[in-house]
Coordinates of C-alpha atoms and ligand atoms in Angstrom, one line a residue:
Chain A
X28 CA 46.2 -72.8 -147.3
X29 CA 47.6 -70.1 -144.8
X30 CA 44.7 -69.8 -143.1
X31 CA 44.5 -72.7 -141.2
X32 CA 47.5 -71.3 -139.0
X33 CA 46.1 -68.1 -138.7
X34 CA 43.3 -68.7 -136.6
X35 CA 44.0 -68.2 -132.7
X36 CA 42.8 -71.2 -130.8
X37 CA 40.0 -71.7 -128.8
X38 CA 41.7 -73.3 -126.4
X39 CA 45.8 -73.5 -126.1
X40 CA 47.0 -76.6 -128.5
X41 CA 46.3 -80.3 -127.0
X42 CA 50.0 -81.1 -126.6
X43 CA 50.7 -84.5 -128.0
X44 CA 47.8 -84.0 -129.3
X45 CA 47.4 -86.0 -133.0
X46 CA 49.3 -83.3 -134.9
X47 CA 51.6 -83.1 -132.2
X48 CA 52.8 -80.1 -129.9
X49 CA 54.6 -77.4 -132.4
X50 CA 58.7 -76.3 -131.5
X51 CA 56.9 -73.0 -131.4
X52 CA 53.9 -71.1 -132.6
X53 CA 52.7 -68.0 -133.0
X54 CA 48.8 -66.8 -133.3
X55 CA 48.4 -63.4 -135.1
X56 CA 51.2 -62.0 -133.0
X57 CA 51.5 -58.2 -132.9
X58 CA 54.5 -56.3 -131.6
X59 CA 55.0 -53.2 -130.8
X60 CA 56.7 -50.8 -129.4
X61 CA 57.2 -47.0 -128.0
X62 CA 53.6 -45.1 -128.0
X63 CA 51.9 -42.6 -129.8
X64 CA 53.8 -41.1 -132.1
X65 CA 57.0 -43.1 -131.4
X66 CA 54.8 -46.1 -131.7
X67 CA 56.6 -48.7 -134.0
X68 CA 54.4 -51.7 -135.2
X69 CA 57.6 -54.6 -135.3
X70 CA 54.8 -57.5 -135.9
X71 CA 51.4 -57.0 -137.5
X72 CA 49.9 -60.1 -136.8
X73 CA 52.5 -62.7 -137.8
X74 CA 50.8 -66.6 -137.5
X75 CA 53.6 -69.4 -137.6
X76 CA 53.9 -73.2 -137.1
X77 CA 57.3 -74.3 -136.2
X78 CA 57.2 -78.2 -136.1
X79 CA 59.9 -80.2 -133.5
X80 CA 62.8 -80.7 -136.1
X81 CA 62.0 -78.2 -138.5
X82 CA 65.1 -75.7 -139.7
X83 CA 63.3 -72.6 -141.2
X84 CA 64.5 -69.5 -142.6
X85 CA 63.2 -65.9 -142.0
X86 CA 64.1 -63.6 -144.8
X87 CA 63.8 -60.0 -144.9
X88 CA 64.9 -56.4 -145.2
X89 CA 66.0 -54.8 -142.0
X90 CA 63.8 -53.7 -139.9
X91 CA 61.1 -56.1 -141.0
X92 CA 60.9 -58.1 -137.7
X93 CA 63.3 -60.8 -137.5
X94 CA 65.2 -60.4 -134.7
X95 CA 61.9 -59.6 -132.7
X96 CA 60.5 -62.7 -133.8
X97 CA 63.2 -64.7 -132.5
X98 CA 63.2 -62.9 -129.0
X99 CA 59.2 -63.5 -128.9
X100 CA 60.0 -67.4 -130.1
X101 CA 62.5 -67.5 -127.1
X102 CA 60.2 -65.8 -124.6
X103 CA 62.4 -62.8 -123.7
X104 CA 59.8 -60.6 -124.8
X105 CA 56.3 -60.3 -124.9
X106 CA 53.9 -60.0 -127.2
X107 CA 51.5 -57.1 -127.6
X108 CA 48.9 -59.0 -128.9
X109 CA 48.1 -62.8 -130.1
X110 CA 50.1 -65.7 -128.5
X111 CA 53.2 -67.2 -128.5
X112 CA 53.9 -70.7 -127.4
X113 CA 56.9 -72.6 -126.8
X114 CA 57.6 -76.3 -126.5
X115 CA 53.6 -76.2 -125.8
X116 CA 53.2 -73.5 -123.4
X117 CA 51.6 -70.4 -123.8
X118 CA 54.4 -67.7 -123.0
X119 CA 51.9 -65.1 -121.5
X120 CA 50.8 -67.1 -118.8
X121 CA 54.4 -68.5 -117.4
X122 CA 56.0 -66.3 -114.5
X123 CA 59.1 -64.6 -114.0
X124 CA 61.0 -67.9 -112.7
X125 CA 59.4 -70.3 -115.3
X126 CA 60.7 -68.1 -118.1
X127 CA 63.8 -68.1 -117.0
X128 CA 63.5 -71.8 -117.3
X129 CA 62.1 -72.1 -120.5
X130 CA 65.0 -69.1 -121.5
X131 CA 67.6 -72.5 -120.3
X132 CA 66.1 -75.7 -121.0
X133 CA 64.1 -75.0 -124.4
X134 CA 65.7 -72.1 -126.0
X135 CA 69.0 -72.1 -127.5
X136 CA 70.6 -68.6 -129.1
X137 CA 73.2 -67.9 -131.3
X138 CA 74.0 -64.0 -132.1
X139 CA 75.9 -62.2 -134.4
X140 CA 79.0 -62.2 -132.2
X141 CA 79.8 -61.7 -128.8
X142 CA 78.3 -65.1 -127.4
X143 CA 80.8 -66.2 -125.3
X144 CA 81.5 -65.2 -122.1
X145 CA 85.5 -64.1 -122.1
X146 CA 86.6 -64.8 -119.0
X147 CA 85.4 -69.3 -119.1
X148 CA 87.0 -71.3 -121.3
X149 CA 85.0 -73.3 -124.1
X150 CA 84.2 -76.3 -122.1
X151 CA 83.1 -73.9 -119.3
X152 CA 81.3 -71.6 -121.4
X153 CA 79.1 -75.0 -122.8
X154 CA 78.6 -76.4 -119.5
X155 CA 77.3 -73.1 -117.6
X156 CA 73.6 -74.1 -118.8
X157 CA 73.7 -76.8 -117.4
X158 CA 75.4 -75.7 -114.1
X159 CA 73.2 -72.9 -113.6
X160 CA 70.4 -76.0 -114.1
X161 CA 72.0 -77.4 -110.9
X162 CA 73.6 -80.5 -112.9
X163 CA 76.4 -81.5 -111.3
X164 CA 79.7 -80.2 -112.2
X165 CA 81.1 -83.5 -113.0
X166 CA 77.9 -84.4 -115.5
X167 CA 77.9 -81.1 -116.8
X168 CA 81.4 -80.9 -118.1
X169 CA 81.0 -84.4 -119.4
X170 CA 77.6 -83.2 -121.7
X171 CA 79.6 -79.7 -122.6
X172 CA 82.1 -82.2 -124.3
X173 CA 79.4 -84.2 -126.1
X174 CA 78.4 -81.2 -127.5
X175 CA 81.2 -80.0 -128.5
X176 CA 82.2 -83.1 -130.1
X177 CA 79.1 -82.5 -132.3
X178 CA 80.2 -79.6 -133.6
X179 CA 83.0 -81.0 -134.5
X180 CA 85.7 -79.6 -131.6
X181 CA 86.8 -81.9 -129.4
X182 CA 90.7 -81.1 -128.0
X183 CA 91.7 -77.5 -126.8
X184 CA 88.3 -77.3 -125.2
X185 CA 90.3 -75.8 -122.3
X186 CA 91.1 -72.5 -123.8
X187 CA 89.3 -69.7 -123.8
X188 CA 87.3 -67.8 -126.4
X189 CA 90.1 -65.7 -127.4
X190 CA 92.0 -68.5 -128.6
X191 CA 89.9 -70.1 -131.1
X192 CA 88.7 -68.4 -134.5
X193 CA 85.5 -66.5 -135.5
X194 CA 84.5 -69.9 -136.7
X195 CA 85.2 -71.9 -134.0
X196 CA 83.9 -69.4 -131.7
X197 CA 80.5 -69.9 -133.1
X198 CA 80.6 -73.5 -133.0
X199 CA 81.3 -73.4 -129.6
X200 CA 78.0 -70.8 -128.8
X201 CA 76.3 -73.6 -131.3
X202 CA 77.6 -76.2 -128.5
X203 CA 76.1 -74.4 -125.9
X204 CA 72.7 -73.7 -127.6
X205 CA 72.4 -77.5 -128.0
X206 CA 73.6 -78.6 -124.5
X207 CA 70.8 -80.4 -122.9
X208 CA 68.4 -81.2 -125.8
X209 CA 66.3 -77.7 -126.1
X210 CA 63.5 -78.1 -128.5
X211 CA 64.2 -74.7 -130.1
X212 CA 67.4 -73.1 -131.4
X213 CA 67.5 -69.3 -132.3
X214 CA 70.0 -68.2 -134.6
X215 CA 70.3 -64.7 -135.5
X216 CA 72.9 -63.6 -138.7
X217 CA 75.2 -66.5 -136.2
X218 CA 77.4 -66.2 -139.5
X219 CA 77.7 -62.2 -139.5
X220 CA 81.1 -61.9 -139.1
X221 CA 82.6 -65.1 -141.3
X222 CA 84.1 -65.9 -144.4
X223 CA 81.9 -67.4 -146.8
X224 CA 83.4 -71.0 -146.6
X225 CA 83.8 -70.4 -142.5
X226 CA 79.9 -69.1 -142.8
X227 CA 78.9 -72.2 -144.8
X228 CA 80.9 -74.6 -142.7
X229 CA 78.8 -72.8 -139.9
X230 CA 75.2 -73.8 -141.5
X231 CA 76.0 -76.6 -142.7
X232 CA 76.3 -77.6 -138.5
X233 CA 73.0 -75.7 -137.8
X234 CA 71.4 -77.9 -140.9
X235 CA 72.7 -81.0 -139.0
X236 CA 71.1 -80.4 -135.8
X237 CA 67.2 -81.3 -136.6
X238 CA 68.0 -84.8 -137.4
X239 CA 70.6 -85.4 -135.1
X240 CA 68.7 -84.4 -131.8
X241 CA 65.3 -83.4 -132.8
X242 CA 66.0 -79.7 -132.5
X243 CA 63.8 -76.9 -134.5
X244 CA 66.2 -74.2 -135.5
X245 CA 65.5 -71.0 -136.8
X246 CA 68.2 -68.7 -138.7
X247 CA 67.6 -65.4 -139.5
X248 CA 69.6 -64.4 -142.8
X249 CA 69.6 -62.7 -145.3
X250 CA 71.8 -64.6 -147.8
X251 CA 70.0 -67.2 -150.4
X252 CA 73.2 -69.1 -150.1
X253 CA 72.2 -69.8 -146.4
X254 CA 69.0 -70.0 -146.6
X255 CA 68.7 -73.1 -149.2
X256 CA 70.1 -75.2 -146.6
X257 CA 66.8 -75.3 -144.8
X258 CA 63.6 -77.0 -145.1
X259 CA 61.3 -74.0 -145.4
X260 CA 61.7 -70.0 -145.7
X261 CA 59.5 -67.7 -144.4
X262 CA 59.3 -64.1 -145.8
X263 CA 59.2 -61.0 -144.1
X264 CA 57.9 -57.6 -144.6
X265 CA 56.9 -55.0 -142.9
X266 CA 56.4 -57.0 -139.6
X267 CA 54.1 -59.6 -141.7
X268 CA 54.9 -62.7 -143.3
X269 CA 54.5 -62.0 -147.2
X270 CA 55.0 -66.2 -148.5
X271 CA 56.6 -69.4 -146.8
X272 CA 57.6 -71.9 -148.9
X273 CA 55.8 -74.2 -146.9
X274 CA 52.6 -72.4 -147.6
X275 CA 53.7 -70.9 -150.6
X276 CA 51.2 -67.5 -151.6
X277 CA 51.5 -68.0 -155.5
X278 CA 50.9 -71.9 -155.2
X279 CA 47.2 -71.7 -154.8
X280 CA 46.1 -68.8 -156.9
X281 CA 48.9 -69.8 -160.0
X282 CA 46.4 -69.8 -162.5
X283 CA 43.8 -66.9 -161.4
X284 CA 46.3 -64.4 -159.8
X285 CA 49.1 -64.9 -162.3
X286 CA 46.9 -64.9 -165.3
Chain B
X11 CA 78.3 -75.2 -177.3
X12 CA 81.0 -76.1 -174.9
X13 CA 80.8 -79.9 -174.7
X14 CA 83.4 -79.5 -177.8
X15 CA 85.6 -77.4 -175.5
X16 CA 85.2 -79.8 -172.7
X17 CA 86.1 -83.0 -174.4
X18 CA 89.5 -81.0 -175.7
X19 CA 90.4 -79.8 -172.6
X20 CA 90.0 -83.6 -171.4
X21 CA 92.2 -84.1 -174.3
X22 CA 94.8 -81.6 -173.6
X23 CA 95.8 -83.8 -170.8
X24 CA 96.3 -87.0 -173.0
X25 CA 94.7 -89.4 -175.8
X26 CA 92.0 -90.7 -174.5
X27 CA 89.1 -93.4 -175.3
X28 CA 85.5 -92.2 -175.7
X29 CA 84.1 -93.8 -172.8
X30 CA 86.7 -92.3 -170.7
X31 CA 85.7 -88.7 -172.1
X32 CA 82.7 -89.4 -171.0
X33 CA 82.9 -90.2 -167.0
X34 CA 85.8 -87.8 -166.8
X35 CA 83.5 -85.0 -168.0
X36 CA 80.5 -86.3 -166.3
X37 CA 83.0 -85.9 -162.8
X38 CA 84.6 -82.7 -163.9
X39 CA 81.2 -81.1 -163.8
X40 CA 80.1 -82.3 -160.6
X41 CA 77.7 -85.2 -162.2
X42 CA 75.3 -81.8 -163.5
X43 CA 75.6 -82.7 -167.0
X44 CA 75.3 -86.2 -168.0
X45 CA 76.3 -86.4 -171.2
X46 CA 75.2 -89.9 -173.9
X47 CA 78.3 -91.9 -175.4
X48 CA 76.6 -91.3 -178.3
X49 CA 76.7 -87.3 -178.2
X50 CA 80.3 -88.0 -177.4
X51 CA 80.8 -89.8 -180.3
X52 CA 78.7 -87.1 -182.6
X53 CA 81.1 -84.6 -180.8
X54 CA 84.4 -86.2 -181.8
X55 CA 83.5 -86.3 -184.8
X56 CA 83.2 -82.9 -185.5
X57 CA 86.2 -82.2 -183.7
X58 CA 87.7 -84.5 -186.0
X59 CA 86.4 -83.2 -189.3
X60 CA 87.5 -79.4 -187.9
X61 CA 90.5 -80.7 -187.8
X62 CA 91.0 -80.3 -183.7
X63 CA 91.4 -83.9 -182.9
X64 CA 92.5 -87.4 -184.5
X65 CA 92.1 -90.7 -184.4
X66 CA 95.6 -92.5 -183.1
X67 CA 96.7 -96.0 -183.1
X68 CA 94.4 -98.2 -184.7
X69 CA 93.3 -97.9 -188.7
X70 CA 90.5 -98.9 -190.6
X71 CA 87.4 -101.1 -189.3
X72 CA 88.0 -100.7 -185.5
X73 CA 85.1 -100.0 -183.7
X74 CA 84.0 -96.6 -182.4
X75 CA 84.6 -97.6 -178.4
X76 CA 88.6 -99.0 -179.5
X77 CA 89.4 -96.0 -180.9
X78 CA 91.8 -93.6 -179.2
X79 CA 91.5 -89.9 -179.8
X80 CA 94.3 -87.2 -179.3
X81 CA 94.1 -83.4 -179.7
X82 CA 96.0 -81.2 -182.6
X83 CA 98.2 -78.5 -182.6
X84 CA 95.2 -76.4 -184.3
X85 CA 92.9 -78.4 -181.2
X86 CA 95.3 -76.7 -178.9
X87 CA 95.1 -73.7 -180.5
X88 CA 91.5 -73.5 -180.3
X89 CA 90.9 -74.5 -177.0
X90 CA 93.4 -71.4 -175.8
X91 CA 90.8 -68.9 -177.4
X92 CA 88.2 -70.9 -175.2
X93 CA 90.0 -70.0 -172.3
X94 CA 90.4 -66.6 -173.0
X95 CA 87.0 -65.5 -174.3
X96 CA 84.4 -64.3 -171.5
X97 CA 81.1 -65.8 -171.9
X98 CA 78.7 -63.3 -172.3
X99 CA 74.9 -62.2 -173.5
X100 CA 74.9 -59.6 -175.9
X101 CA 73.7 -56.5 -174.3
X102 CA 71.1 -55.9 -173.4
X103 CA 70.8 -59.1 -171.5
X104 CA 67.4 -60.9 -172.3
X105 CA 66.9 -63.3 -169.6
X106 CA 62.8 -64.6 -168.8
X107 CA 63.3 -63.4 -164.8
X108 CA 63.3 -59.7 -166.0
X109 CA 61.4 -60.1 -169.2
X110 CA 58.9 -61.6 -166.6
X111 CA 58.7 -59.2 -163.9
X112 CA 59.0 -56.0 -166.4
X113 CA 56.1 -57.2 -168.1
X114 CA 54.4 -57.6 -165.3
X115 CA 54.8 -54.1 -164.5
X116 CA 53.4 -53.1 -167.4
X117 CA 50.0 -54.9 -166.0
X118 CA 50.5 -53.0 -162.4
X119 CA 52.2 -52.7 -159.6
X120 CA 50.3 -54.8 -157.0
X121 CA 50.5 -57.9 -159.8
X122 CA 53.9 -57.1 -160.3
X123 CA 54.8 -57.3 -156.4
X124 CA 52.8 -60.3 -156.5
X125 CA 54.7 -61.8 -159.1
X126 CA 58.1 -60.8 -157.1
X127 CA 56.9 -62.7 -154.2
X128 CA 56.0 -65.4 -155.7
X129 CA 59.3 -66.0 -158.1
X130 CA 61.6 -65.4 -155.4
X131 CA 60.0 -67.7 -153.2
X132 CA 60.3 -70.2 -156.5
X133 CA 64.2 -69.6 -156.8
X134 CA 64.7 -70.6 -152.9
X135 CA 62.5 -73.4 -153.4
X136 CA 64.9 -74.8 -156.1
X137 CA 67.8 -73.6 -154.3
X138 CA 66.7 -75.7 -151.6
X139 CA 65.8 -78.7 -153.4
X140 CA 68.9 -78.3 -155.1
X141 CA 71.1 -78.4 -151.7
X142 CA 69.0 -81.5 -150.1
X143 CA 69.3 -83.7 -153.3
X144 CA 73.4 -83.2 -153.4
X145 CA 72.8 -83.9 -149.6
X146 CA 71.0 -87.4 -150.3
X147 CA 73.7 -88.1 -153.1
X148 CA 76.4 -87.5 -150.6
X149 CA 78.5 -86.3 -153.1
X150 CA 81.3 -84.7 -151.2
X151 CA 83.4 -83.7 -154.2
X152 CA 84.7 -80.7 -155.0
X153 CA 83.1 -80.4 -158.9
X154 CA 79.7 -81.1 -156.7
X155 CA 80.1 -78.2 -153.9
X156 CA 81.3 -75.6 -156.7
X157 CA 78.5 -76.8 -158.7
X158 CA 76.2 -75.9 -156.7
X159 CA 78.1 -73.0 -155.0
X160 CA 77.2 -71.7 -158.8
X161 CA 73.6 -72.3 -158.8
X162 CA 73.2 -70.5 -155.5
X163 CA 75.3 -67.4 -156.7
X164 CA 73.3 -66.8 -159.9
X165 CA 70.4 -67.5 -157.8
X166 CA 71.4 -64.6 -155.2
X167 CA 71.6 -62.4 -158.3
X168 CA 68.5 -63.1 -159.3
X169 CA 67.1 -62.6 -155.7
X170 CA 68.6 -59.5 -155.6
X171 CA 67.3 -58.0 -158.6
X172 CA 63.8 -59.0 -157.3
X173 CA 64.6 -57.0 -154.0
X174 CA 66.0 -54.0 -156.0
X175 CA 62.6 -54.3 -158.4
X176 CA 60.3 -54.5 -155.4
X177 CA 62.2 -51.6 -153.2
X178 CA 61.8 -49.5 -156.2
X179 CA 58.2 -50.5 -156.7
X180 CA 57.2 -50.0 -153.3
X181 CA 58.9 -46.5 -153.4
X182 CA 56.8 -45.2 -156.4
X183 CA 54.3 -42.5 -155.9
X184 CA 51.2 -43.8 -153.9
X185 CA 48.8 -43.2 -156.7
X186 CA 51.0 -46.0 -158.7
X187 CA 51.0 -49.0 -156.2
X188 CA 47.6 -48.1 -154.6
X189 CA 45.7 -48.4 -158.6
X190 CA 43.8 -52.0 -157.9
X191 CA 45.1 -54.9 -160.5
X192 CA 42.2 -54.4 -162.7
X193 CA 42.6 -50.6 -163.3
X194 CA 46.7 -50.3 -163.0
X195 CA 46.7 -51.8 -166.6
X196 CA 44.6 -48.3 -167.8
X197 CA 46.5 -46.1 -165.3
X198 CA 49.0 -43.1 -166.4
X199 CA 51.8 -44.9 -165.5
X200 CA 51.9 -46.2 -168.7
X201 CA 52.8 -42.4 -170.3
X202 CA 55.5 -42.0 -168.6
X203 CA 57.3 -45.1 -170.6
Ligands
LIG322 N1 63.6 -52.3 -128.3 C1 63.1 -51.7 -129.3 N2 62.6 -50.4 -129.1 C2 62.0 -49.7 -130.1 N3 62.0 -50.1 -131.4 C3 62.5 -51.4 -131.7 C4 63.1 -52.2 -130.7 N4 63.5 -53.3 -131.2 C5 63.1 -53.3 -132.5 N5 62.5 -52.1 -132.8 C6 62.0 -51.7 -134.1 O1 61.2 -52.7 -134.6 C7 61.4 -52.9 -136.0 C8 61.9 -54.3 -136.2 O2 63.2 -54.5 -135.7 P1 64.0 -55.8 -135.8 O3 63.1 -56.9 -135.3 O4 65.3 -55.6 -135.1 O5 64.2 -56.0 -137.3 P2 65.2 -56.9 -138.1 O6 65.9 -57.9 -137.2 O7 64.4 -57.5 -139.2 O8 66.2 -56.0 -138.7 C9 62.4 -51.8 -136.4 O9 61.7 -50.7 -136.9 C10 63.1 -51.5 -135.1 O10 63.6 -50.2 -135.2
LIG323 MG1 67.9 -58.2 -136.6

């Protein structure tokens, strides 16, 4: 059942093809990093499916891989080994300026902490995407406060970061991760620093987003309580995916490897 | 079994019809445990025959959904233990997760990591399926979040313990979780139990 995903293609994916062109994928992916006896193996041949609308967990212990997942899934690293696509294209062969691209158009991230940029306000912060896109000032602002609307902040979009809450601050780095219909949004422990109602308030947003715009987002957590709000959870260990829920390990074998 | 403690803390707050027992519990506990008219009725009259509740106003051949009930002094007495005692399983706690996943250990290490995997991706599974139908429902109410606030903690206990099991596990002497499934259940380990 897993191993239909974990077979690198002959050719890269027929986009809009009949299963359709995947948020991202990954074909036994290996990173790694440092050399000889420094050499750290962060991904041992990971194979994923992220389908356009899909919010998926990844689960693990630290150090398993997640967070270098999510930079390969947003192209600001590269893989080792194997391939990575985004939005349909094959990472490896994009250059330096298409990237870059991708990194703004496709890709949305939300950290930890320390998303905004102090010295914009909120409505400037949302809108720089777009700006640096070459949208028009005018347009841009206008989209930064749809987006904002969406998650739910609408006045006092003129202050900056400072001003607004640990909770509100990551609503408005959701806003800006959304701004201009990316296919994929990254989300790494966005609820680090929050309260548990503030954190749930926060996924609860993130769980929103597929079916309002279409987005894929990915969370990295490792709370349960976040990650039953998603559709599927991969698991992580070791730099290899252990189960999925989609593709769940015990599921097939139930009665001979159980018994 | 607390449906009896329920239906006098309902009471507690005023006499009330059977059928009204019923939806107000049914809402208090976030629609998770639908309860018949007929256990309600069963209920009551237990209560009654303890002496924890009565029948008020009406006498004789009234039917059963006419009567109103009211709680006791002894009722109120009662239900202020129920408040005070701490639900607990007698030590040593007996739950089928562990039971589970120790005896799989007994079998070997490699089945019993295999067994880890598998349940914990089973408790996020429901978890999930828990989350999406209160989603569909739409239920927005308080009883429903906490509810499944619940859920999700126990769950996360459970989750953890598989973590704590598997770290362990996976930190045991090589010889231990290298044995292949079909030898582990012959291996040494088991003298060391
Ligand atoms: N830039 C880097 N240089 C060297 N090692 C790294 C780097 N980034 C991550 N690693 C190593 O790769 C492994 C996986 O790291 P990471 O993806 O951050 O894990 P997680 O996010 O699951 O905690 C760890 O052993 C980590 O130390
Ligand atoms: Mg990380």
């Amino acid at each position: 059942m897993t191993t239909d995903h974990t077979t690198p293609p002959a050719a890269p994916p027929a986009i809009d093809g009949a299963t359709g062109t995947a948020a991202v994928e990954f074909f036994d992916v290996v990173k790694r990093f440092g050399a000889g006896s420094n050499e750290v193996r962060a991904l041992s041949g990971v194979s994923l499916r992220i389908e356009p609308g899909e919010f998926v967990a990844i689960m693990g212990p630290s150090g398993c891989g997640k967070s270098t997942l999510l930079h390969l899934a947003g192209g600001m690293e590269d893989a080792t080994a194997g391939r990575v696509y985004v939005a349909g294209r094959d990472v490896a062969d994009m250059s330096i300026t298409d990237r870059a691209a991708l990194r703004r158009r496709e890709v949305g991230y939300v950290f930890q902490r320390l998303n905004l940029l102090a010295s914009l306000t909120a409505l400037e912060n949302v809108s720089l995407p777009l700006e640096l896109e070459g949208v028009a000032a005018k347009q841009a602002r206008a989209r930064a406060r749809d987006a904002l609307a969406a998650v739910g902040l609408d006045h006092r979009v003129d202050r900056y970061p400072d001003d607004f809450s640990g909770g509100q601050q990551q609503r408005i780095a959701i806003a800006r991760a959304i701004v201009g219909e990316r296919s994929v949004l990254l989300a790494d422990e966005p609820t680090g620093s929050l309260d548990t109602v503030t954190s749930d308030a926060v996924i609860e947003l993130l769980a929103g987003l597929p079916a309002q715009f279409g987005t894929a987002v990915v969370l990295v957590t490792h709370e349960p309580r976040f990650a039953s709000w998603t559709d599927r959870v991969v698991f992580l260990r070791d730099g290899r995916i252990v189960d999925d829920t989609a593709h769940p390990v015990g599921a097939g074998t139930a009665s001979g490897g159980f018994r | 079994m607390a449906v009896r403690e329920g239906l006098l803390a309902l009471l507690h707050e005023g006499p009330r019809y059977g059928y009204q027992l019923k939806t107000e519990f049914e809402a208090a506990t976030g629609g998770v445990w639908p309860l018949n008219v007929g256990q309600v009725y069963t209920t009551l009259d237990r209560l009654e025959r303890d002496g924890l509740v009565e029948v008020r106003g009406v006498e004789g051949e009234t039917a059963p959904s006419q009567k109103t009930y009211a709680i006791t002094v002894d009722g109120v007495a009662a239900l202020g233990e129920w408040w005070e005692a701490v639900p607990s399983d007698d030590p040593p706690p007996r739950d089928e997760l562990m039971l589970k996943v120790l005896m799989a250990i007994e079998r070997g290490d490699d089945h019993a990591l295999r067994v880890i995997t598998h349940q914990r991706t089973v408790l996020l599974t429901l978890l999930q399926a828990r989350r999406k139908e209160r989603r569909a429902a739409g239920d927005e109410s308080l009883a429903a979040r906490l509810v499944t606030d619940a859920l999700v903690a126990r769950a996360e206990a459970d989750l953890r313990w598989l973590d704590t099991c598997e770290e362990h596990l996976q930190r045991r002497p090589a010889s231990a979780t290298s044995a292949p499934t079909t030898a582990s259940s012959t291996s040494t380990r088991k003298a060391s139990r």
